[in-house]
């Protein structure tokens, strides 16, 4: 199977070796690259999207197949944002071959907040399947590539508990209710984080509703920041790095996102990578931000290549580093050749300074298999 | 009901919306009725004006989704009182918009904002809700003799439903009879162009401006 091991033909380092050397400023073969593969993994394995969510074994097989097919630098176990809220009583709908979505929040009004209980991840059917998948992937390839599991952060999870419109109103009308929802969400998130550690992985923080497209920087500071900081602190206490993704516009809150202590910020395509480098590049590693739909789904491999170059030109020299990535999770039907094109472009580019040249020089004795 | 009280009453309605004050919106709407001021003008120059100003603050990133939701609550509080008093015989022909979130997506904050603003700007809005199959959107638009189909999605997974709507319209021979506009997080102008939509709007206020511009253009064409 010539396709399966393409990264071994061209990459000289495993993702772990690359990230470690990159973090120390040592010579590396190329920049780290993470096309954020979620349910696209179902297409690599040739199974229905819903079977990823429902069966840990299939979920792990799909991510292993996808990692081996494309050779990116981080595996992220993720099917949809709703798993944690579902374990607390929200209802989801799971179409056979599409991403699951929220059908009904856990509660209809603030009078029911007291009835919410923190999640018990290992007792929950869906979360335990995700944990099983994580464990299997870690066992299989954890020594060569970081394996993470997506963790929906408290403010976003709160929106799934009571509904996004309700939560948005409460932000102004009943801040204490919002905090109650965030607190119980944080308890669940911490419990899930611990289960993720136990399975050998690291939580990957995702907080869609905390976007400046939705709430103001002041509201972020009040309703998102304390809970994000608690999660980052928890991850650091385990000696692991924390990556934080917030969708949409985030420019107004970059510094606050960095203040959470996160080591890497994943920047959406709605945000400007060059501006991010100037503002916070000396505080956090940046990750981003090729447009998942306009470029990765609908563009040609040439468009992908062009977009990757734009990212590297903008932030390839960012002081704390750049992970070339899609701005958000890839759409399910993203063509494989576009994912290949992203990593190939990064391979061809090498490294913005002479580090890849020095790497090549130091490794000339390694036989070229490609 | 002196002429001089009109501007201040309209300003008070506009401020009530901008300040997210439902009570003030109701009180001033009741004053409009009592003083026999034209309800339609009060909506247009009061409530809609307030919503436009809120929309501007949203564009300027001073207001965010929570504020816009409460502004629209205040607008509806006033609208509920004023609407039955509109003299519909004098009203100019209203453009009809069928709006919905495409199948597979249950996010509807964005769609609701667009609906609210279109409604406020004088469009007649048929709201299909969320998670709507393309065929139902097209059937409704044809049956309702709508002028516009407005489609929203927040999920990349459901974007294909947007092009399906356009294909179904073509198949029904009605593509030229309607404008199709699209919006939502993952959508872009490039996507709108590719699927052959008439326009793309990145925000709710922009969707209103887009439709106003499209109809102005077609009026001058």
Coordinates of C-alpha atoms in Angstrom, one line a residue:
Chain A
X1 CA 0.0 0.0 0.0
X2 CA 2.1 2.9 -1.2
X3 CA -0.2 5.6 0.0
X4 CA -0.3 4.3 3.6
X5 CA 3.2 5.1 4.5
X6 CA 3.8 8.2 2.5
X7 CA 4.9 10.3 5.5
X8 CA 7.6 7.7 6.2
X9 CA 9.0 8.2 2.7
X10 CA 9.4 11.9 3.2
X11 CA 9.5 12.8 6.8
X12 CA 12.7 12.1 8.7
X13 CA 11.3 12.6 12.2
X14 CA 8.3 11.3 14.0
X15 CA 5.8 13.9 15.2
X16 CA 7.0 13.6 18.7
X17 CA 10.7 14.0 17.7
X18 CA 9.8 16.9 15.5
X19 CA 7.7 18.8 18.1
X20 CA 10.4 18.2 20.7
X21 CA 13.2 19.5 18.5
X22 CA 11.0 22.4 17.3
X23 CA 10.2 23.4 20.9
X24 CA 13.9 23.6 21.6
X25 CA 14.7 25.6 18.5
X26 CA 16.8 22.7 17.2
X27 CA 17.0 21.7 13.5
X28 CA 13.8 20.0 12.2
X29 CA 12.8 18.6 8.9
X30 CA 9.7 20.7 8.5
X31 CA 7.2 22.8 10.4
X32 CA 4.6 20.8 12.4
X33 CA 1.3 20.4 10.5
X34 CA -2.1 19.5 11.7
X35 CA -5.0 19.4 9.2
X36 CA -7.7 19.0 12.0
X37 CA -9.2 15.7 10.9
X38 CA -12.4 14.9 12.7
X39 CA -15.2 12.9 11.1
X40 CA -13.2 12.9 7.8
X41 CA -11.5 9.9 9.5
X42 CA -14.7 7.9 8.7
X43 CA -14.0 8.4 5.0
X44 CA -10.4 7.1 5.4
X45 CA -11.6 3.9 7.0
X46 CA -14.7 3.7 4.8
X47 CA -17.3 3.6 7.5
X48 CA -20.4 5.7 8.3
X49 CA -19.8 8.8 10.4
X50 CA -22.2 7.6 13.2
X51 CA -20.2 4.5 13.8
X52 CA -17.2 6.6 14.9
X53 CA -19.3 8.2 17.7
X54 CA -21.0 5.0 18.7
X55 CA -18.1 2.5 18.7
X56 CA -14.7 3.2 20.3
X57 CA -13.0 0.5 18.3
X58 CA -14.2 2.1 15.0
X59 CA -13.3 5.6 16.2
X60 CA -9.7 4.5 17.0
X61 CA -9.3 2.5 13.8
X62 CA -10.5 5.5 11.8
X63 CA -8.0 7.9 13.4
X64 CA -5.2 5.4 13.1
X65 CA -6.0 4.9 9.4
X66 CA -6.2 8.7 8.9
X67 CA -2.9 9.4 10.7
X68 CA -1.1 6.7 8.8
X69 CA -2.6 7.9 5.5
X70 CA -1.7 11.5 6.0
X71 CA 1.1 11.7 8.5
X72 CA 0.2 14.8 10.5
X73 CA 1.6 15.8 13.9
X74 CA -1.3 15.4 16.3
X75 CA -4.2 12.9 16.6
X76 CA -7.3 14.5 18.0
X77 CA -10.2 12.2 19.0
X78 CA -13.3 14.2 18.2
X79 CA -16.7 13.5 16.8
X80 CA -18.7 16.5 17.8
X81 CA -19.0 19.2 20.5
X82 CA -22.0 17.7 22.3
X83 CA -20.7 14.5 24.0
X84 CA -20.0 16.1 27.4
X85 CA -23.4 17.9 27.5
X86 CA -25.1 14.7 26.4
X87 CA -23.6 13.0 29.4
X88 CA -25.3 15.6 31.5
X89 CA -28.7 15.2 29.9
X90 CA -28.7 17.1 26.6
X91 CA -30.2 15.2 23.7
X92 CA -28.3 14.9 20.4
X93 CA -29.4 13.6 17.0
X94 CA -27.0 11.3 15.3
X95 CA -27.6 11.1 11.5
X96 CA -26.2 7.9 10.0
X97 CA -23.5 9.5 8.0
X98 CA -23.2 13.1 9.2
X99 CA -21.9 14.9 12.2
X100 CA -24.2 14.6 15.3
X101 CA -26.0 17.8 16.4
X102 CA -27.7 19.1 19.5
X103 CA -31.4 18.3 19.4
X104 CA -32.6 19.4 22.8
X105 CA -30.7 21.2 25.6
X106 CA -30.5 19.4 29.0
X107 CA -32.9 21.9 30.7
X108 CA -35.5 24.3 29.5
X109 CA -35.2 27.0 32.2
X110 CA -33.0 28.3 35.0
X111 CA -35.3 26.7 37.6
X112 CA -33.9 23.3 36.6
X113 CA -30.2 24.2 37.0
X114 CA -30.2 22.6 40.4
X115 CA -31.1 19.3 38.8
X116 CA -27.9 19.1 36.7
X117 CA -25.3 16.7 37.8
X118 CA -21.6 16.6 36.8
X119 CA -20.7 14.0 34.2
X120 CA -19.3 10.6 35.2
X121 CA -17.3 10.0 32.0
X122 CA -16.4 6.4 32.6
X123 CA -20.1 5.5 33.3
X124 CA -21.3 7.3 30.2
X125 CA -21.8 5.3 27.1
X126 CA -20.5 7.8 24.5
X127 CA -17.7 9.2 26.6
X128 CA -16.5 5.8 27.6
X129 CA -16.4 4.8 23.9
X130 CA -14.3 7.9 23.2
X131 CA -12.0 7.0 26.1
X132 CA -11.6 3.5 24.7
X133 CA -10.7 4.9 21.3
X134 CA -8.2 7.2 22.9
X135 CA -6.6 4.4 24.9
X136 CA -6.3 2.2 21.8
X137 CA -4.7 5.0 19.7
X138 CA -2.3 5.8 22.5
X139 CA -1.3 2.2 22.8
X140 CA -0.8 1.9 19.0
X141 CA 1.1 5.1 18.1
X142 CA 1.3 7.2 21.3
X143 CA 5.1 6.8 21.4
X144 CA 5.5 8.6 18.1
X145 CA 2.7 11.1 18.0
X146 CA 0.8 13.2 20.6
X147 CA -2.8 11.9 21.0
X148 CA -5.4 14.3 22.3
X149 CA -9.1 14.2 23.0
X150 CA -11.4 17.2 22.4
X151 CA -12.8 18.7 25.5
X152 CA -15.7 21.1 25.2
X153 CA -15.1 24.0 27.6
X154 CA -17.5 25.2 30.2
X155 CA -19.1 28.3 28.6
X156 CA -19.8 26.4 25.4
X157 CA -21.0 23.4 27.3
X158 CA -23.3 25.6 29.3
X159 CA -24.9 26.7 26.0
X160 CA -25.7 23.1 25.2
X161 CA -27.2 22.6 28.7
X162 CA -29.8 25.5 28.5
X163 CA -29.7 26.4 24.8
X164 CA -27.5 29.1 23.1
X165 CA -30.2 31.7 22.9
X166 CA -31.2 31.3 26.5
X167 CA -27.6 31.4 27.6
X168 CA -27.0 34.6 25.6
X169 CA -29.9 36.3 27.3
X170 CA -28.8 35.1 30.8
X171 CA -25.3 36.6 30.2
X172 CA -27.0 40.0 30.6
X173 CA -30.0 39.2 32.7
X174 CA -28.8 36.6 35.2
X175 CA -25.0 36.3 35.4
X176 CA -25.2 34.1 38.5
X177 CA -27.2 31.5 36.5
X178 CA -24.5 31.5 33.8
X179 CA -21.9 30.9 36.4
X180 CA -23.9 28.0 37.9
X181 CA -24.1 26.4 34.5
X182 CA -20.4 27.0 33.9
X183 CA -19.4 25.6 37.3
X184 CA -21.2 22.3 36.8
X185 CA -19.8 22.2 33.3
X186 CA -16.3 22.7 34.7
X187 CA -16.8 19.9 37.1
X188 CA -17.7 17.6 34.2
X189 CA -14.8 18.9 32.1
X190 CA -12.3 18.2 34.9
X191 CA -13.7 14.7 35.4
X192 CA -13.4 14.0 31.7
X193 CA -9.9 15.6 31.6
X194 CA -8.9 13.1 34.4
X195 CA -10.3 10.2 32.4
X196 CA -8.4 11.4 29.3
X197 CA -5.1 11.5 31.3
X198 CA -5.8 8.1 32.6
X199 CA -6.3 6.8 29.1
X200 CA -2.9 8.3 28.2
X201 CA -4.0 11.3 26.3
X202 CA -4.2 15.1 26.7
X203 CA -7.4 17.2 26.6
X204 CA -7.6 19.5 23.6
X205 CA -9.6 22.5 24.7
X206 CA -12.4 23.8 22.4
X207 CA -14.7 26.7 23.2
X208 CA -16.8 27.8 20.2
X209 CA -19.2 30.0 22.1
X210 CA -16.5 32.1 23.7
X211 CA -15.7 33.6 20.3
X212 CA -15.7 37.4 19.9
X213 CA -18.2 36.7 17.1
X214 CA -20.7 35.8 20.0
X215 CA -19.7 37.5 23.2
X216 CA -17.8 40.6 24.1
X217 CA -14.2 40.6 25.5
X218 CA -15.7 41.7 28.9
X219 CA -18.2 38.8 28.8
X220 CA -15.3 36.5 27.9
X221 CA -13.4 37.7 30.9
X222 CA -16.3 37.1 33.2
X223 CA -17.9 33.9 31.9
X224 CA -15.1 32.0 30.0
X225 CA -11.8 33.0 31.3
X226 CA -12.0 31.6 34.9
X227 CA -13.1 28.2 33.7
X228 CA -10.6 28.0 30.9
X229 CA -7.8 29.0 33.3
X230 CA -8.9 26.2 35.7
X231 CA -8.7 23.7 32.9
X232 CA -5.3 24.9 31.7
X233 CA -4.0 24.8 35.3
X234 CA -5.3 21.3 35.6
X235 CA -3.5 20.2 32.4
X236 CA -0.3 21.8 33.5
X237 CA -0.5 20.1 36.8
X238 CA -0.2 16.9 34.9
X239 CA 2.9 18.3 33.1
X240 CA 1.1 18.4 29.7
X241 CA 0.8 21.3 27.2
X242 CA -2.6 22.9 26.7
X243 CA -3.9 23.9 23.3
X244 CA -7.0 26.1 23.2
X245 CA -9.2 26.6 20.1
X246 CA -11.9 29.2 19.9
X247 CA -13.8 29.6 16.7
X248 CA -14.6 32.7 14.7
X249 CA -13.1 36.1 15.6
X250 CA -10.7 36.1 18.5
X251 CA -8.5 39.1 17.9
X252 CA -10.0 41.1 20.8
X253 CA -9.3 38.3 23.3
X254 CA -5.9 36.9 22.2
X255 CA -4.1 38.3 25.2
X256 CA -6.8 37.0 27.5
X257 CA -6.6 33.6 25.8
X258 CA -2.8 33.7 26.4
X259 CA -3.5 34.7 30.0
X260 CA -5.2 31.4 30.6
X261 CA -1.7 29.9 30.4
X262 CA -2.4 27.9 27.2
X263 CA 0.7 27.0 25.4
X264 CA -0.8 27.0 21.9
X265 CA -3.7 28.9 20.5
X266 CA -5.6 27.5 17.5
X267 CA -6.7 30.5 15.4
X268 CA -9.7 30.3 13.2
X269 CA -9.7 31.4 9.6
X270 CA -11.8 34.5 10.7
X271 CA -8.7 35.7 12.6
X272 CA -5.5 37.2 11.1
X273 CA -2.4 35.1 11.7
X274 CA 0.0 37.9 11.0
X275 CA -1.7 40.2 13.6
X276 CA -1.8 37.2 16.0
X277 CA 2.0 36.8 15.6
X278 CA 2.6 40.5 16.3
X279 CA 0.2 40.6 19.3
X280 CA 0.9 37.3 21.1
X281 CA 3.4 35.4 19.0
X282 CA 6.0 35.9 21.8
X283 CA 3.6 34.5 24.4
X284 CA 2.1 31.4 22.8
X285 CA 2.6 29.0 19.9
X286 CA 0.1 29.7 17.1
X287 CA -1.8 27.1 15.2
X288 CA -3.7 27.9 12.0
X289 CA -5.4 28.9 9.8
X290 CA -6.3 27.6 6.4
X291 CA -10.0 28.0 5.7
X292 CA -11.6 24.6 6.3
X293 CA -14.5 25.0 3.8
X294 CA -13.5 27.7 1.2
X295 CA -10.0 26.2 0.8
X296 CA -9.8 22.7 2.2
X297 CA -13.2 21.5 1.1
X298 CA -13.8 23.5 -2.1
X299 CA -10.3 24.6 -3.2
X300 CA -7.9 22.8 -5.4
X301 CA -4.6 21.3 -4.1
X302 CA -3.0 24.4 -5.7
X303 CA -5.3 26.7 -3.6
X304 CA -4.3 24.7 -0.5
X305 CA -0.7 25.1 -1.3
X306 CA -1.1 28.8 -1.8
X307 CA -3.0 29.2 1.5
X308 CA -0.3 27.2 3.4
X309 CA 2.3 29.5 2.0
X310 CA 0.3 32.5 3.2
X311 CA 0.2 31.1 6.7
X312 CA 3.9 30.4 6.8
X313 CA 4.7 33.8 5.4
X314 CA 2.5 35.4 8.0
X315 CA 3.6 33.5 11.0
X316 CA 6.2 31.0 10.2
X317 CA 8.7 33.1 12.1
X318 CA 6.4 33.6 15.1
X319 CA 8.7 33.6 18.2
X320 CA 6.9 30.7 20.0
X321 CA 6.4 28.8 16.8
X322 CA 3.7 28.0 14.3
X323 CA 1.7 24.8 13.6
X324 CA 0.4 24.9 10.1
X325 CA -3.2 23.8 10.5
X326 CA -6.8 24.3 9.3
X327 CA -8.7 27.1 11.0
X328 CA -11.2 24.6 12.5
X329 CA -12.1 20.9 12.1
X330 CA -12.2 19.8 8.5
X331 CA -15.5 19.2 6.8
X332 CA -16.2 15.5 6.5
X333 CA -16.0 15.4 2.7
X334 CA -12.6 17.3 2.5
X335 CA -10.8 15.7 -0.5
X336 CA -7.9 13.6 0.6
X337 CA -5.7 15.2 -2.1
X338 CA -6.2 18.6 -0.3
X339 CA -5.1 17.2 3.0
X340 CA -2.1 15.7 1.3
X341 CA -1.5 19.0 -0.4
X342 CA -1.4 20.8 3.0
X343 CA 1.3 18.5 4.4
X344 CA 3.2 18.3 1.1
X345 CA 3.3 22.1 1.0
X346 CA 4.7 22.2 4.5
X347 CA 7.3 19.5 3.6
X348 CA 8.3 21.4 0.5
X349 CA 8.7 24.6 2.4
X350 CA 10.9 23.1 5.0
X351 CA 11.5 25.7 7.7
X352 CA 11.4 29.4 7.5
X353 CA 15.0 29.9 8.7
X354 CA 17.9 27.6 8.0
X355 CA 16.9 25.0 10.5
X356 CA 15.6 22.5 7.8
X357 CA 18.7 23.1 5.7
X358 CA 20.9 22.4 8.8
X359 CA 18.7 19.3 9.5
X360 CA 19.1 18.0 5.9
X361 CA 22.9 18.6 6.1
X362 CA 23.2 16.7 9.4
X363 CA 21.1 13.8 8.0
X364 CA 22.6 13.3 4.6
X365 CA 23.6 9.8 5.5
X366 CA 20.0 8.7 5.9
X367 CA 19.0 6.9 2.8
X368 CA 16.3 8.6 0.7
X369 CA 13.5 6.1 0.2
X370 CA 11.2 8.4 -1.8
Chain B
X1 CA -50.9 64.2 19.1
X2 CA -48.9 67.2 18.2
X3 CA -46.4 66.9 15.3
X4 CA -43.7 67.9 17.7
X5 CA -44.2 64.9 20.0
X6 CA -43.6 62.5 17.1
X7 CA -39.8 62.9 16.7
X8 CA -39.3 62.6 20.5
X9 CA -41.5 59.5 20.7
X10 CA -39.8 57.9 17.8
X11 CA -36.4 58.6 19.4
X12 CA -37.7 57.2 22.7
X13 CA -38.7 53.9 20.9
X14 CA -35.4 53.8 19.1
X15 CA -33.5 54.3 22.4
X16 CA -35.6 51.7 24.1
X17 CA -34.5 49.1 21.5
X18 CA -30.9 50.3 21.6
X19 CA -30.9 50.1 25.5
X20 CA -32.5 46.7 25.5
X21 CA -35.4 48.1 27.6
X22 CA -38.6 46.1 26.9
X23 CA -40.7 48.1 29.4
X24 CA -39.7 51.4 27.7
X25 CA -40.5 50.0 24.3
X26 CA -44.0 48.9 25.5
X27 CA -44.7 52.2 27.2
X28 CA -43.7 54.3 24.3
X29 CA -45.6 52.0 21.9
X30 CA -48.7 52.6 23.9
X31 CA -48.2 56.3 23.8
X32 CA -48.0 56.1 20.0
X33 CA -51.4 54.4 19.9
X34 CA -52.9 56.8 22.4
X35 CA -51.6 59.8 20.5
X36 CA -52.9 58.4 17.3
X37 CA -49.5 58.5 15.6
X38 CA -49.1 56.3 12.5
X39 CA -48.0 52.9 13.8
X40 CA -46.1 52.0 10.7
X41 CA -44.0 55.1 10.9
X42 CA -43.4 54.5 14.6
X43 CA -42.1 51.1 13.7
X44 CA -39.9 52.4 10.9
X45 CA -38.5 55.5 12.6
X46 CA -38.6 54.1 16.1
X47 CA -38.1 50.4 16.5
X48 CA -36.4 49.7 13.2
X49 CA -34.2 52.7 13.7
X50 CA -33.2 51.4 17.1
X51 CA -32.4 48.0 15.7
X52 CA -30.4 49.5 12.9
X53 CA -28.3 51.4 15.5
X54 CA -27.9 48.2 17.4
X55 CA -26.8 46.5 14.2
X56 CA -24.2 49.3 13.7
X57 CA -22.9 48.7 17.2
X58 CA -22.7 45.0 16.4
X59 CA -20.7 45.8 13.3
X60 CA -18.4 48.1 15.4
X61 CA -18.0 45.2 17.9
X62 CA -19.5 47.2 20.8
X63 CA -22.6 45.0 20.9
X64 CA -22.4 41.2 20.7
X65 CA -25.0 38.4 20.4
X66 CA -26.4 38.8 23.9
X67 CA -27.0 42.5 23.4
X68 CA -28.5 42.0 20.0
X69 CA -30.9 39.4 21.4
X70 CA -32.1 41.7 24.1
X71 CA -32.5 44.6 21.6
X72 CA -34.6 42.4 19.4
X73 CA -36.7 41.4 22.5
X74 CA -37.3 45.1 23.1
X75 CA -38.2 45.6 19.5
X76 CA -40.7 42.7 19.5
X77 CA -42.2 44.1 22.8
X78 CA -43.0 47.3 20.9
X79 CA -43.9 45.6 17.7
X80 CA -46.5 43.4 19.4
X81 CA -48.3 46.5 20.5
X82 CA -47.9 48.5 17.2
X83 CA -48.4 45.8 14.6
X84 CA -52.2 45.4 15.0
X85 CA -52.5 49.2 14.4
X86 CA -50.7 49.3 11.1
X87 CA -52.8 50.7 8.3
X88 CA -52.0 47.9 5.8
X89 CA -54.0 49.5 2.9
X90 CA -51.4 52.2 2.7
X91 CA -48.4 49.9 2.9
X92 CA -46.2 49.5 0.0
X93 CA -45.7 46.0 -1.5
X94 CA -43.5 44.0 0.8
X95 CA -40.9 41.6 -0.4
X96 CA -41.4 38.1 0.9
X97 CA -38.4 36.1 2.2
X98 CA -38.4 32.4 3.0
X99 CA -35.7 31.8 5.6
X100 CA -34.3 28.6 7.1
X101 CA -31.3 26.7 8.4
X102 CA -30.4 23.9 6.0
X103 CA -30.9 20.3 7.0
X104 CA -28.4 18.8 9.5
X105 CA -27.9 22.1 11.3
X106 CA -29.8 23.1 14.4
X107 CA -27.9 26.3 15.1
X108 CA -30.3 29.2 14.6
X109 CA -29.0 32.2 16.4
X110 CA -27.7 33.7 13.1
X111 CA -30.9 32.9 11.3
X112 CA -33.1 34.4 14.0
X113 CA -31.1 37.6 13.9
X114 CA -31.4 37.9 10.1
X115 CA -35.1 37.2 10.5
X116 CA -35.6 39.9 13.1
X117 CA -33.7 42.5 11.2
X118 CA -35.4 41.7 7.9
X119 CA -38.8 41.8 9.6
X120 CA -37.9 45.1 11.1
X121 CA -36.7 46.4 7.8
X122 CA -40.1 45.8 6.2
X123 CA -39.6 42.4 4.6
X124 CA -42.3 39.8 5.1
X125 CA -40.5 36.8 6.5
X126 CA -41.6 33.2 6.4
X127 CA -39.4 31.4 8.9
X128 CA -39.1 27.6 8.3
X129 CA -36.9 27.1 11.3
X130 CA -33.9 24.9 11.5
X131 CA -32.8 21.6 10.1
X132 CA -34.9 22.0 6.9
X133 CA -34.6 19.7 3.9
X134 CA -33.7 21.6 0.7
X135 CA -36.9 20.4 -1.1
X136 CA -39.1 21.9 1.6
X137 CA -37.4 25.2 1.4
X138 CA -37.9 25.3 -2.4
X139 CA -41.5 24.1 -2.2
X140 CA -42.4 26.7 0.4
X141 CA -40.7 29.5 -1.6
X142 CA -42.6 28.6 -4.7
X143 CA -46.0 28.1 -2.9
X144 CA -45.6 31.4 -1.0
X145 CA -44.5 33.2 -4.2
X146 CA -41.5 34.5 -2.3
X147 CA -39.0 36.9 -3.7
X148 CA -36.1 35.6 -1.7
X149 CA -34.7 32.5 -0.2
X150 CA -32.3 33.2 2.7
X151 CA -30.2 30.2 3.8
X152 CA -28.0 29.9 6.9
X153 CA -25.7 27.3 8.2
X154 CA -23.1 27.2 11.0
X155 CA -21.8 23.8 10.0
X156 CA -19.5 23.0 7.2
X157 CA -21.2 19.6 6.9
X158 CA -24.5 21.1 5.8
X159 CA -23.2 23.5 3.2
X160 CA -24.1 21.2 0.3
X161 CA -27.7 21.7 1.2
X162 CA -27.4 25.3 0.0
X163 CA -26.3 24.4 -3.5
X164 CA -29.0 21.7 -3.6
X165 CA -31.6 24.4 -3.0
X166 CA -30.3 26.3 -6.0
X167 CA -30.2 23.1 -8.2
X168 CA -33.8 22.3 -7.2
X169 CA -34.9 25.9 -8.1
X170 CA -33.3 25.5 -11.5
X171 CA -34.9 22.1 -12.0
X172 CA -38.3 23.7 -11.2
X173 CA -37.5 26.4 -13.7
X174 CA -37.8 29.1 -11.0
X175 CA -34.2 30.1 -10.5
X176 CA -34.7 33.6 -12.1
X177 CA -37.8 34.3 -10.2
X178 CA -36.1 34.4 -6.8
X179 CA -33.0 35.8 -5.2
X180 CA -31.0 33.3 -3.1
X181 CA -28.7 34.7 -0.4
X182 CA -26.5 32.7 2.0
X183 CA -24.7 33.3 5.2
X184 CA -23.3 31.6 8.3
X185 CA -19.9 30.9 9.8
X186 CA -18.3 28.5 7.2
X187 CA -19.9 30.2 4.2
X188 CA -17.9 32.7 2.1
X189 CA -18.3 35.0 -0.9
X190 CA -16.3 32.4 -2.9
X191 CA -18.7 29.7 -1.8
X192 CA -21.8 31.8 -2.7
X193 CA -20.2 32.5 -6.2
X194 CA -19.5 28.9 -6.7
X195 CA -23.0 27.6 -6.0
X196 CA -24.5 30.5 -8.0
X197 CA -26.2 32.3 -5.1
X198 CA -27.1 36.0 -5.7
X199 CA -25.2 37.1 -2.6
X200 CA -23.5 36.4 0.6
X201 CA -23.7 38.3 3.9
X202 CA -21.2 37.8 6.7
X203 CA -23.5 39.3 9.4
X204 CA -27.2 39.9 10.0
X205 CA -27.2 43.6 9.3
X206 CA -25.2 42.9 6.1
X207 CA -27.9 40.5 5.0
X208 CA -30.5 43.3 5.2
X209 CA -28.2 45.7 3.2
X210 CA -27.5 43.0 0.7
X211 CA -31.2 42.4 -0.1
X212 CA -31.9 46.2 -0.2
X213 CA -29.1 46.5 -2.7
X214 CA -30.2 43.5 -4.8
X215 CA -33.7 44.9 -5.1
X216 CA -32.4 48.4 -5.9
X217 CA -30.2 46.9 -8.6
X218 CA -33.0 44.9 -10.1
X219 CA -35.3 47.9 -10.0
X220 CA -32.8 49.9 -12.0
X221 CA -31.9 47.0 -14.3

